[in-house]
Structure formats: C-alpha cells, structure tokens
Coordinates of C-alpha atoms in Angstrom, one line a residue:
M1 CA 20.1 -44.1 4.6
K2 CA 22.4 -47.1 4.6
I3 CA 19.8 -49.2 2.9
K4 CA 19.3 -46.6 0.2
F5 CA 23.1 -46.3 -0.4
M6 CA 23.3 -50.1 -0.7
M7 CA 20.5 -50.1 -3.3
I8 CA 22.2 -47.4 -5.4
R9 CA 25.5 -49.3 -5.3
K10 CA 23.8 -52.5 -6.3
R11 CA 22.0 -50.8 -9.2
T12 CA 25.3 -49.2 -10.3
R13 CA 27.1 -52.6 -10.4
K14 CA 24.3 -54.1 -12.5
L15 CA 24.6 -51.2 -15.0
L16 CA 28.4 -51.5 -15.2
N17 CA 28.1 -55.2 -15.7
K18 CA 25.5 -54.6 -18.4
Y19 CA 28.0 -52.4 -20.4
S20 CA 31.2 -54.1 -19.4
F21 CA 31.3 -56.1 -22.6
I22 CA 31.8 -52.9 -24.5
R23 CA 34.5 -51.7 -22.1
K24 CA 36.4 -55.0 -22.4
K25 CA 36.1 -55.2 -26.2
Y26 CA 36.5 -51.6 -27.3
I27 CA 40.0 -52.4 -28.7
L28 CA 38.4 -55.0 -31.0
I29 CA 35.8 -52.4 -32.0
V30 CA 38.6 -49.9 -32.8
L31 CA 40.5 -52.5 -34.9
A32 CA 37.3 -53.4 -36.8
A33 CA 36.7 -49.7 -37.5
I34 CA 40.2 -49.3 -38.8
I35 CA 39.9 -52.3 -41.0
F36 CA 36.6 -51.1 -42.4
L37 CA 37.8 -47.5 -43.0
S38 CA 41.0 -48.8 -44.6
A39 CA 39.0 -50.9 -47.0
L40 CA 36.8 -47.8 -47.6
S41 CA 39.9 -45.7 -48.3
A42 CA 41.2 -48.3 -50.8
V43 CA 37.9 -48.2 -52.7
Y44 CA 37.8 -44.4 -52.5
T45 CA 41.4 -44.1 -53.8
Y46 CA 40.8 -46.5 -56.7
Y47 CA 37.7 -44.8 -58.0
K48 CA 39.1 -41.3 -57.5
N49 CA 42.3 -42.0 -59.4
A50 CA 41.6 -44.9 -61.8
Y51 CA 39.1 -42.9 -63.8
I52 CA 41.4 -39.9 -64.3
S53 CA 44.1 -39.8 -67.0
Y54 CA 46.2 -37.1 -68.6
F55 CA 48.7 -36.4 -71.3
T56 CA 51.3 -33.7 -71.9
V57 CA 51.3 -31.8 -75.2
T58 CA 54.5 -30.1 -76.3
L59 CA 54.9 -27.6 -79.1
N60 CA 57.9 -28.3 -81.3
Y61 CA 57.8 -25.6 -83.9
S62 CA 59.8 -22.4 -83.6
E63 CA 56.9 -20.0 -83.5
G64 CA 55.5 -21.9 -80.5
R65 CA 58.3 -20.5 -78.3
V66 CA 56.9 -17.1 -78.6
G67 CA 53.2 -18.1 -78.3
L68 CA 52.3 -18.2 -81.9
N69 CA 50.8 -20.7 -84.3
P70 CA 52.9 -21.8 -87.4
E71 CA 51.0 -19.4 -89.6
G72 CA 51.7 -16.5 -87.3
G73 CA 48.5 -16.1 -85.3
R74 CA 48.2 -16.2 -81.5
F75 CA 48.4 -19.8 -80.1
N76 CA 45.5 -20.7 -77.7
I77 CA 45.5 -24.1 -76.0
A78 CA 41.9 -23.7 -75.1
D79 CA 41.1 -24.8 -78.7
I80 CA 41.5 -28.3 -77.4
K81 CA 38.2 -27.9 -75.5
S82 CA 36.4 -26.4 -78.4
D83 CA 33.2 -27.9 -79.7
E84 CA 34.7 -28.9 -83.0
V85 CA 37.6 -30.8 -81.4
I86 CA 35.5 -32.6 -78.8
R87 CA 32.9 -33.5 -81.5
G88 CA 35.8 -34.9 -83.6
A89 CA 36.9 -37.0 -80.6
I90 CA 33.4 -38.3 -80.1
D91 CA 33.3 -39.4 -83.8
I92 CA 36.6 -41.2 -83.4
M93 CA 35.3 -42.9 -80.2
G94 CA 32.0 -43.9 -82.0
D95 CA 30.0 -43.5 -78.8
D96 CA 26.7 -41.7 -79.3
T97 CA 26.1 -41.5 -75.6
L98 CA 28.9 -38.9 -75.2
T99 CA 27.9 -35.2 -75.5
V100 CA 30.1 -32.2 -76.0
E101 CA 28.6 -30.3 -73.0
D102 CA 29.4 -33.2 -70.6
L103 CA 32.9 -33.8 -71.9
K104 CA 33.9 -30.2 -71.9
Q105 CA 33.2 -30.0 -68.1
R106 CA 35.4 -33.1 -67.6
I107 CA 38.5 -31.7 -69.4
S108 CA 40.9 -29.5 -67.5
I109 CA 44.2 -27.8 -68.7
D110 CA 47.3 -27.0 -66.7
T111 CA 50.3 -25.0 -67.9
V112 CA 53.7 -26.6 -67.4
V113 CA 56.2 -23.9 -66.5
P114 CA 59.9 -25.0 -66.1
K115 CA 61.7 -24.0 -62.9
S116 CA 64.3 -22.1 -65.0
S117 CA 61.6 -19.8 -66.4
V118 CA 60.3 -19.1 -62.9
D119 CA 63.9 -18.3 -61.7
N120 CA 64.4 -16.0 -64.7
A121 CA 61.2 -14.2 -64.0
I122 CA 62.2 -13.7 -60.3
S123 CA 65.6 -12.4 -61.4
A124 CA 64.1 -10.0 -63.8
I125 CA 61.8 -8.6 -61.1
S126 CA 64.6 -8.2 -58.7
D127 CA 66.8 -6.5 -61.4
N128 CA 63.9 -4.4 -62.6
T129 CA 64.3 -5.7 -66.1
Y130 CA 61.9 -7.2 -68.7
Y131 CA 61.4 -10.9 -69.1
S132 CA 58.7 -12.8 -70.9
Y133 CA 57.9 -16.5 -71.3
S134 CA 55.4 -18.2 -73.5
P135 CA 54.5 -21.7 -72.3
S136 CA 55.0 -24.6 -74.8
E137 CA 53.9 -27.5 -72.6
F138 CA 50.5 -28.2 -71.3
D139 CA 48.9 -31.1 -69.2
I140 CA 45.4 -32.1 -70.4
Y141 CA 43.4 -34.0 -67.8
Y142 CA 40.2 -36.0 -68.3
S143 CA 38.0 -37.4 -65.6
Q144 CA 35.3 -39.9 -66.6
K145 CA 31.9 -39.1 -65.2
D146 CA 30.6 -42.7 -64.7
K147 CA 33.0 -44.4 -62.3
F148 CA 31.2 -47.7 -62.5
A149 CA 31.2 -48.0 -66.3
K150 CA 34.1 -49.3 -68.5
N151 CA 37.2 -47.2 -68.0
E152 CA 37.7 -45.3 -71.3
T153 CA 39.8 -42.3 -70.0
E154 CA 42.9 -43.2 -72.0
A155 CA 40.9 -44.1 -75.1
F156 CA 39.1 -40.8 -75.0
L157 CA 42.4 -38.8 -74.5
K158 CA 43.9 -40.5 -77.5
A159 CA 40.8 -39.7 -79.6
L160 CA 41.0 -36.1 -78.3
S161 CA 44.7 -35.8 -79.3
E162 CA 44.0 -37.1 -82.8
S163 CA 41.1 -34.7 -83.2
Y164 CA 43.1 -31.8 -82.0
T165 CA 46.0 -32.6 -84.3
N166 CA 43.6 -32.7 -87.3
Y167 CA 42.0 -29.4 -86.2
F168 CA 45.4 -27.7 -85.7
N169 CA 46.9 -28.8 -89.0
E170 CA 43.7 -27.7 -90.8
N171 CA 43.5 -24.3 -89.3
Y172 CA 47.0 -23.3 -88.2
A173 CA 49.6 -25.3 -90.1
H174 CA 51.8 -23.9 -92.8
K175 CA 49.9 -23.7 -96.1
N176 CA 51.2 -23.9 -99.7
N177 CA 48.3 -22.2 -101.5
V178 CA 50.8 -19.6 -102.9
L179 CA 52.4 -22.4 -105.0
A180 CA 49.1 -22.9 -107.0
F181 CA 49.4 -21.2 -110.4
D182 CA 45.8 -20.4 -110.7
I183 CA 45.8 -17.1 -112.6
G184 CA 45.5 -18.4 -116.1
E185 CA 41.8 -17.7 -116.5
D186 CA 42.1 -14.3 -114.9
L187 CA 44.6 -13.2 -117.6
K188 CA 42.0 -13.3 -120.4
D189 CA 40.6 -9.9 -119.5
C190 CA 43.9 -8.3 -118.9
D191 CA 46.0 -6.2 -121.3
Y192 CA 49.3 -7.6 -122.4
N193 CA 51.5 -5.6 -120.1
E194 CA 49.2 -6.6 -117.2
K195 CA 49.5 -10.2 -118.2
Y196 CA 53.3 -10.0 -118.0
Q197 CA 53.2 -8.2 -114.7
R198 CA 50.7 -10.6 -113.0
I199 CA 52.7 -13.6 -114.2
Y200 CA 55.9 -11.9 -112.9
D201 CA 54.3 -11.2 -109.5
K202 CA 52.9 -14.7 -109.1
L203 CA 56.2 -16.3 -110.0
S204 CA 58.1 -14.0 -107.6
A205 CA 55.7 -15.0 -104.8
M206 CA 56.3 -18.7 -105.5
Q207 CA 60.0 -18.1 -105.4
R208 CA 59.9 -16.3 -102.1
F209 CA 57.9 -19.2 -100.6
L210 CA 60.3 -21.8 -101.9
D211 CA 63.3 -19.8 -100.7
K212 CA 61.8 -19.8 -97.2
R213 CA 61.2 -23.5 -97.3
A214 CA 64.8 -24.1 -98.5
S215 CA 66.1 -22.0 -95.5
E216 CA 64.1 -24.2 -93.2
N217 CA 65.4 -27.5 -94.7
N218 CA 67.8 -27.3 -97.6
T219 CA 68.3 -31.0 -97.7
F220 CA 64.7 -32.1 -98.1
K221 CA 64.1 -34.0 -101.3
S222 CA 60.7 -35.3 -102.4
K223 CA 60.7 -39.1 -102.8
E224 CA 57.8 -38.9 -105.2
M225 CA 58.9 -36.0 -107.4
G226 CA 62.7 -36.2 -106.9
Y227 CA 63.1 -32.4 -106.4
T228 CA 64.5 -30.2 -103.7
Y229 CA 63.2 -26.7 -103.0
S230 CA 66.3 -25.3 -104.6
N231 CA 65.7 -27.3 -107.8
I232 CA 62.2 -26.0 -108.1
G233 CA 63.4 -22.5 -107.5
S234 CA 65.9 -22.8 -110.3
L235 CA 63.1 -23.9 -112.7
L236 CA 61.1 -20.8 -111.8
N237 CA 64.2 -18.6 -112.2
N238 CA 64.8 -20.0 -115.7
V239 CA 61.3 -19.1 -116.7
K240 CA 61.6 -15.6 -115.1
N241 CA 64.9 -14.7 -116.8
G242 CA 64.1 -16.6 -120.0
D243 CA 60.6 -16.9 -121.6
L244 CA 59.0 -14.3 -119.4
E245 CA 61.6 -11.6 -120.2
K246 CA 61.2 -12.5 -123.9
L247 CA 57.5 -11.9 -123.6
N248 CA 58.1 -8.6 -121.9
A249 CA 60.5 -7.5 -124.6
Y250 CA 58.1 -8.6 -127.4
I251 CA 55.2 -6.7 -125.9
K252 CA 57.2 -3.5 -125.5
Q253 CA 58.9 -3.7 -128.9
N254 CA 55.7 -4.2 -130.7
K255 CA 53.7 -1.9 -128.4
I256 CA 51.0 -4.5 -128.0
T257 CA 47.6 -3.5 -126.4
N258 CA 44.0 -4.6 -126.6
D259 CA 42.8 -1.0 -126.3
K260 CA 45.4 1.8 -126.7
S261 CA 43.3 4.6 -125.1
E262 CA 42.2 2.4 -122.1
F263 CA 45.9 1.3 -121.7
I264 CA 47.1 5.0 -121.6
R265 CA 44.3 6.0 -119.2
K266 CA 45.1 3.2 -116.7
N267 CA 48.9 3.9 -116.8
E268 CA 48.3 7.7 -116.4
F269 CA 46.2 7.0 -113.3
A270 CA 48.8 4.6 -111.9
R271 CA 51.5 7.2 -112.6
D272 CA 49.6 9.9 -110.7
K273 CA 49.2 7.7 -107.6
V274 CA 52.9 7.1 -107.5
L275 CA 53.5 10.8 -108.1
L276 CA 51.4 11.7 -105.0
K277 CA 53.5 9.3 -102.8
Y278 CA 56.7 10.8 -104.3
N279 CA 55.6 14.4 -103.4
I280 CA 54.6 13.4 -99.8
N281 CA 58.0 11.7 -99.1
A282 CA 60.1 14.3 -100.9
D283 CA 58.4 17.2 -99.0
G284 CA 58.7 15.2 -95.7
S285 CA 62.5 14.7 -96.3
K286 CA 62.8 18.4 -97.2
I287 CA 61.0 19.5 -94.0
A288 CA 63.3 17.2 -91.9
Q289 CA 66.4 18.7 -93.5
E290 CA 65.2 22.3 -92.8
A291 CA 64.5 21.3 -89.2
M292 CA 68.1 20.0 -88.8
G293 CA 69.4 23.3 -90.1
I294 CA 67.7 25.1 -87.2
Y295 CA 69.7 23.0 -84.7
N296 CA 72.9 24.4 -83.3
P297 CA 75.7 22.4 -84.9
Y298 CA 77.3 21.8 -81.4
I299 CA 74.2 20.1 -80.1
T300 CA 74.6 16.3 -79.9
S301 CA 71.8 13.8 -80.5
V302 CA 71.8 12.8 -76.8
A303 CA 71.8 15.1 -73.7
F304 CA 72.2 14.2 -70.0
I305 CA 69.7 16.1 -67.8
P306 CA 69.8 16.3 -63.9
T307 CA 66.7 14.5 -62.7
V308 CA 65.3 13.5 -59.3
D309 CA 64.2 9.9 -58.7
E310 CA 61.5 8.6 -56.3
N311 CA 63.9 8.8 -53.4
D312 CA 64.6 12.5 -54.1
E313 CA 68.1 11.6 -55.2
F314 CA 69.7 13.3 -58.2
Y315 CA 70.9 11.3 -61.2
M316 CA 71.7 12.1 -64.9
S317 CA 68.9 11.1 -67.2
R318 CA 69.9 10.3 -70.8
T319 CA 67.5 12.1 -73.1
K320 CA 67.3 12.3 -76.9
T321 CA 67.3 15.8 -78.4
G322 CA 65.4 14.7 -81.5
L323 CA 68.2 15.2 -83.9
D324 CA 68.7 11.5 -84.5
T325 CA 65.0 11.2 -85.3
L326 CA 65.1 14.0 -87.8
V327 CA 68.1 12.4 -89.5
K328 CA 66.4 9.0 -89.7
D329 CA 63.1 10.5 -91.0
S330 CA 65.0 12.5 -93.7
Y331 CA 66.9 9.5 -94.9
S332 CA 64.0 7.1 -95.0
Q333 CA 61.6 9.5 -96.7
G334 CA 64.3 10.6 -99.1
S335 CA 65.1 7.0 -100.1
A336 CA 61.4 6.3 -100.6
A337 CA 61.1 9.4 -102.8
I338 CA 64.0 8.2 -105.0
N339 CA 62.3 4.8 -105.6
F340 CA 59.0 6.5 -106.4
K341 CA 60.8 8.8 -108.9
K342 CA 62.3 5.8 -110.7
T343 CA 58.8 4.3 -111.0
I344 CA 57.4 7.6 -112.4
D345 CA 60.1 7.7 -115.0
E346 CA 59.2 4.2 -116.1
Y347 CA 55.6 5.2 -116.5
D348 CA 56.5 8.3 -118.4
Y349 CA 58.7 6.3 -120.8
L350 CA 56.0 3.7 -121.4
L351 CA 53.3 6.4 -122.0
E352 CA 55.6 8.3 -124.4
R353 CA 56.2 5.2 -126.5
Y354 CA 52.5 4.1 -126.6
K355 CA 51.0 7.6 -127.4
D356 CA 52.1 7.4 -131.1
A357 CA 51.6 3.6 -131.4
K358 CA 49.2 2.1 -133.9
E359 CA 46.6 -0.5 -133.0
T360 CA 48.1 -3.9 -132.8
D361 CA 47.2 -6.3 -135.6
D362 CA 45.9 -9.8 -134.8
E363 CA 49.0 -11.7 -136.0
V364 CA 51.2 -9.9 -133.4
K365 CA 48.6 -10.5 -130.7
G366 CA 48.4 -14.1 -131.6
K367 CA 52.1 -14.5 -131.2
A368 CA 52.0 -12.9 -127.8
D369 CA 49.0 -15.0 -126.7
E370 CA 51.0 -18.1 -127.7
M371 CA 53.9 -17.0 -125.6
V372 CA 51.6 -16.4 -122.6
E373 CA 50.0 -19.8 -123.0
N374 CA 53.3 -21.6 -123.2
I375 CA 54.6 -19.8 -120.1
C376 CA 51.4 -20.5 -118.1
G377 CA 51.5 -24.2 -119.1
Y378 CA 55.1 -24.6 -118.1
L379 CA 54.4 -22.7 -114.8
S380 CA 51.4 -25.0 -114.1
K381 CA 53.6 -28.0 -114.4
I382 CA 56.2 -26.5 -112.1
S383 CA 53.4 -25.6 -109.7
D384 CA 52.2 -29.2 -109.6
I385 CA 55.7 -30.4 -108.8
A386 CA 56.1 -27.7 -106.1
I387 CA 52.8 -28.5 -104.4
K388 CA 53.4 -32.3 -104.4
T389 CA 56.9 -31.7 -103.0
D390 CA 55.7 -29.4 -100.3
N391 CA 52.8 -31.6 -99.4
E392 CA 55.2 -34.4 -98.8
Y393 CA 57.3 -32.1 -96.6
L394 CA 54.3 -30.9 -94.7
K395 CA 53.1 -34.5 -94.1
E396 CA 56.4 -35.2 -92.4
N397 CA 56.7 -31.8 -90.7
N398 CA 53.1 -31.7 -89.4
K399 CA 53.8 -34.8 -87.3
N400 CA 56.4 -32.8 -85.5
Y401 CA 54.3 -29.7 -84.8
M402 CA 53.4 -31.1 -81.4
T403 CA 54.0 -34.3 -79.5
F404 CA 51.7 -36.1 -77.0
Y405 CA 53.0 -38.0 -74.0
F406 CA 50.4 -40.2 -72.4
H407 CA 51.3 -40.7 -68.7
P408 CA 50.9 -44.3 -67.6
K409 CA 49.1 -45.2 -64.4
S410 CA 51.6 -45.2 -61.6
K411 CA 51.2 -48.1 -59.2
T412 CA 53.6 -46.4 -56.8
A413 CA 51.6 -43.2 -56.8
Y414 CA 48.4 -45.3 -56.3
V415 CA 50.0 -47.1 -53.3
K416 CA 51.2 -43.8 -51.8
K417 CA 47.7 -42.3 -52.1
F418 CA 46.2 -45.4 -50.6
I419 CA 48.5 -45.3 -47.6
V420 CA 47.8 -41.6 -47.0
N421 CA 44.1 -42.2 -47.2
M422 CA 44.4 -45.3 -44.9
I423 CA 46.3 -43.3 -42.3
L424 CA 43.8 -40.5 -42.5
F425 CA 40.8 -42.9 -42.0
S426 CA 42.7 -44.8 -39.2
V427 CA 43.3 -41.5 -37.4
I428 CA 39.6 -40.8 -37.7
A429 CA 38.8 -44.2 -36.2
C430 CA 41.2 -43.7 -33.3
I431 CA 39.7 -40.3 -32.6
L432 CA 36.2 -41.8 -32.5
A433 CA 37.5 -44.6 -30.2
A434 CA 39.2 -42.1 -27.9
V435 CA 35.9 -40.1 -27.7
Y436 CA 34.1 -43.3 -26.8
V437 CA 36.6 -44.3 -24.1
K438 CA 36.5 -40.8 -22.6
F439 CA 32.7 -40.6 -22.3
R440 CA 31.7 -44.3 -21.9
D441 CA 31.6 -44.2 -18.0
R442 CA 29.6 -40.9 -18.1
V443 CA 27.2 -42.5 -20.5
A444 CA 26.8 -45.5 -18.3
K445 CA 26.2 -43.3 -15.2
L446 CA 23.7 -41.3 -17.2
F447 CA 21.8 -44.5 -18.1
M448 CA 22.0 -45.5 -14.4
L449 CA 20.5 -42.2 -13.2
L450 CA 17.8 -42.3 -15.8
N451 CA 17.0 -45.9 -14.8
G452 CA 17.0 -44.9 -11.1
D453 CA 14.6 -42.0 -11.8
N454 CA 12.3 -44.4 -13.6
D455 CA 12.4 -46.8 -10.6
N456 CA 11.5 -44.0 -8.2
E457 CA 8.6 -42.9 -10.3
A458 CA 7.4 -46.5 -10.4

C-alpha cells in the first residue's frame, strides 16, 4: 500500500513538473493575449469606421419647415436613395463597377430632431394640446462595401449630394414657365374678343407671379438685364392699361367678329353657365335666410350644455347652435350671386350690341390684327426680360434650397472607439486567463489519472 502511494506521488510530481512552465508563465500568456487582442481591436476599429462617412442636409426654404417642397408638394427625403439620384452619382464618379442595387443598400438616412421639438411634443402631450413638427435636417450615411479597396466614401457622398441637388432643382424647385408668353400662335383661331381676353389673362398671370417674387425679394436686380421684379411688373401694367385697353375698346366700338352667329352662340352658352351658378347661390342664400327666420331671436349662436366627462364629472360644454353657420352661408352665397349677376349683365350688354351688328370688313379686322400683333411682340420682349431676370434669381436662390455639411473624420472619436474596443478585448483575455488558472490543476490531474490508467492497463 505504501509502495503504491509512493508511486502515485512520484507520478503526480512528474506531471506537475511537466506542466509547470505553463503555471509559471501564464502571466506572460495573458499579456501576449491582451497585446494581440488590442492589435486586433485597432484593426477592427479602423476598418469599421474609416469606410463610413456621412453628411447632414438642411432645408433652407420656408416651405421646408412644414414638410413641403418649394413648389408645394410633400417633401420626401427618401428621394435621395432613388434610382435616378444614385445613377446620377455613379455618372459623376465615373466608376462602372458601381451598381444602383449595391449602393442603395449601403445608404442609410437618420432624421435629426432638435431637443426643443422633443420638449414641445412632450409638453403638448401633457397639456392635451396639438403640436406638429416637420424635420428639416437629415443625416445621410454611406458605408463602402469593399473595405480593402481605396476609400471613396467621401467622394461618393459629394457625388450623391450633387446628383440630389440637380434632381431636386429639376423636379421641385420654383419654376417660371408662367412668364413665357407663348400664346401667340393659339390666338389665330380665336375671335377678337377671345384674343383680348386670353392676352389679358396671360398678362395677369405674369403679374401675379412677379408680385410674388417681389414680395420674396424686393431688392433683387438682374445684373444681366438691369431690371427688378417691380420694374418688369410696371412694364406689364403699362401694356395692360394702355395698348390692351385700346384694343378692347376698338373691338367693342367696331363690334369686330370673325363669325357673328358663332360669336353670339358661344357667348349665350357662357352666359347660361354663369346664370346656373347665379341661381344656385341665390337660392342657397335665400334658404339660409329663411332658416334664420325660424330661429327664436333670443337664441344666441353658442350654447353651454351640461355634459359628463370620462370621470363622470359634470362640466359645461360649449356648443354651436348653427346660427353662425347659417349667417356665414347666407353671406358667402349672396356675395357670390351678386358677382355672377354682374357677369350676366355684361354678357347681356355684349349680346345686345352684337345682335344688330353687321359683318366686319377686312380693313377694320386688319387694324385689330395689327394691334394684337404689336401687343404680342411687346409682351414677348417683356417675357424674355422677365425669364432671364428670374433665371438669374433662381440660380442664386437654388443654391440656398439646401446645404450639405460633410462631417470630417474625428481622430478623437476614433481613439475613443479604439480604447473602448481594446478594453473590451482585454477583458475577454483576462476572463480566458482566469478560466485557465481556475481549471489548470484539474486539467493536470485529469491528465495524470488518464496517464495512470494507461500504465495500469499496460
């Protein structure tokens, strides 16, 4: 028994001596593991962050604050990931290896919401009031797929911003098509009073557009043309109150038409349409007035009615009786009926004058045609001035529709991420070392027992 114990003790010492070098140098192993994992964390941090870039796009136009495009449609930042925009960015990059499908998956969008808006939303919820916020700042991220190729994240984002700017200006920016005086050819088949009316309507539309531009920027002056919006508006106003009114007076005085019977038929049809609208509004106003007569004169437009809330507590609910609605309907419909009546009277006067008119001779028509041609020629010149002036304004203004801020690579942020990753990997190394220290003797004894069993079998 004593001999067997001595043999086991001797065999145990041999095994412990055999693995003692690990027990003595486990600290060096842990240090080596930490150094290796720290280097691995540095490589991981670099390739994870060096190939990701982003920029912030900010909407600068007034409509953007309520979630709209400049032309009034709903703004959608997802357009920046559309096939057309990405394809445009690829063309700018000039890299045929890039594909729309791959790039679309590598682009992500984050909405930037200021803290003040969050606080306002929380306050609105607590106060049971309404609050809305339309974001006007967005972060656009791009992560390059091939981490071992040349880093082109910033170059691609710049190409993407340029392509998106072109797309946005082409589809959503303010347009000046209304300034184009392009109705000259269409006037050939019109009767003379229609020519006057179409020129008048087109001129009025141009004036409204210029007035709106002047309200946006009343100091803008074209460097190329030397005009402000107010100057161009004055030119149009001179035509409207001068040559155009002379044309209208000449047509009415001489009762000029291309086809008298066709002219009378068209105006009678137009008069009947207005008459129908007049009857509808006049009858509606009359019905509202009769309904108001049914009301007790002592009834007010608002009543307070006892009501129970969700907690079964009484409160006075403010409720409209409908009287104010009847008054409003009667007034609006009555006003509309008066305006329609004035138009009907104008049609009746015109038809009365033209019923006994003779067919217009060619000399009188020729004079009217000359006046129309001169007016159209002058308006075309003013249109050209207006379009060039507005194009210059748009060229400056379009640059300010949105701004792009490209965030530089932050060395401080990179170092922080590296330190965090190094600490994480070092903790993992220490945990593995602790596991080794805890179980190393058990492993040695296990090897010893297995070795002893093998000797017995032998």
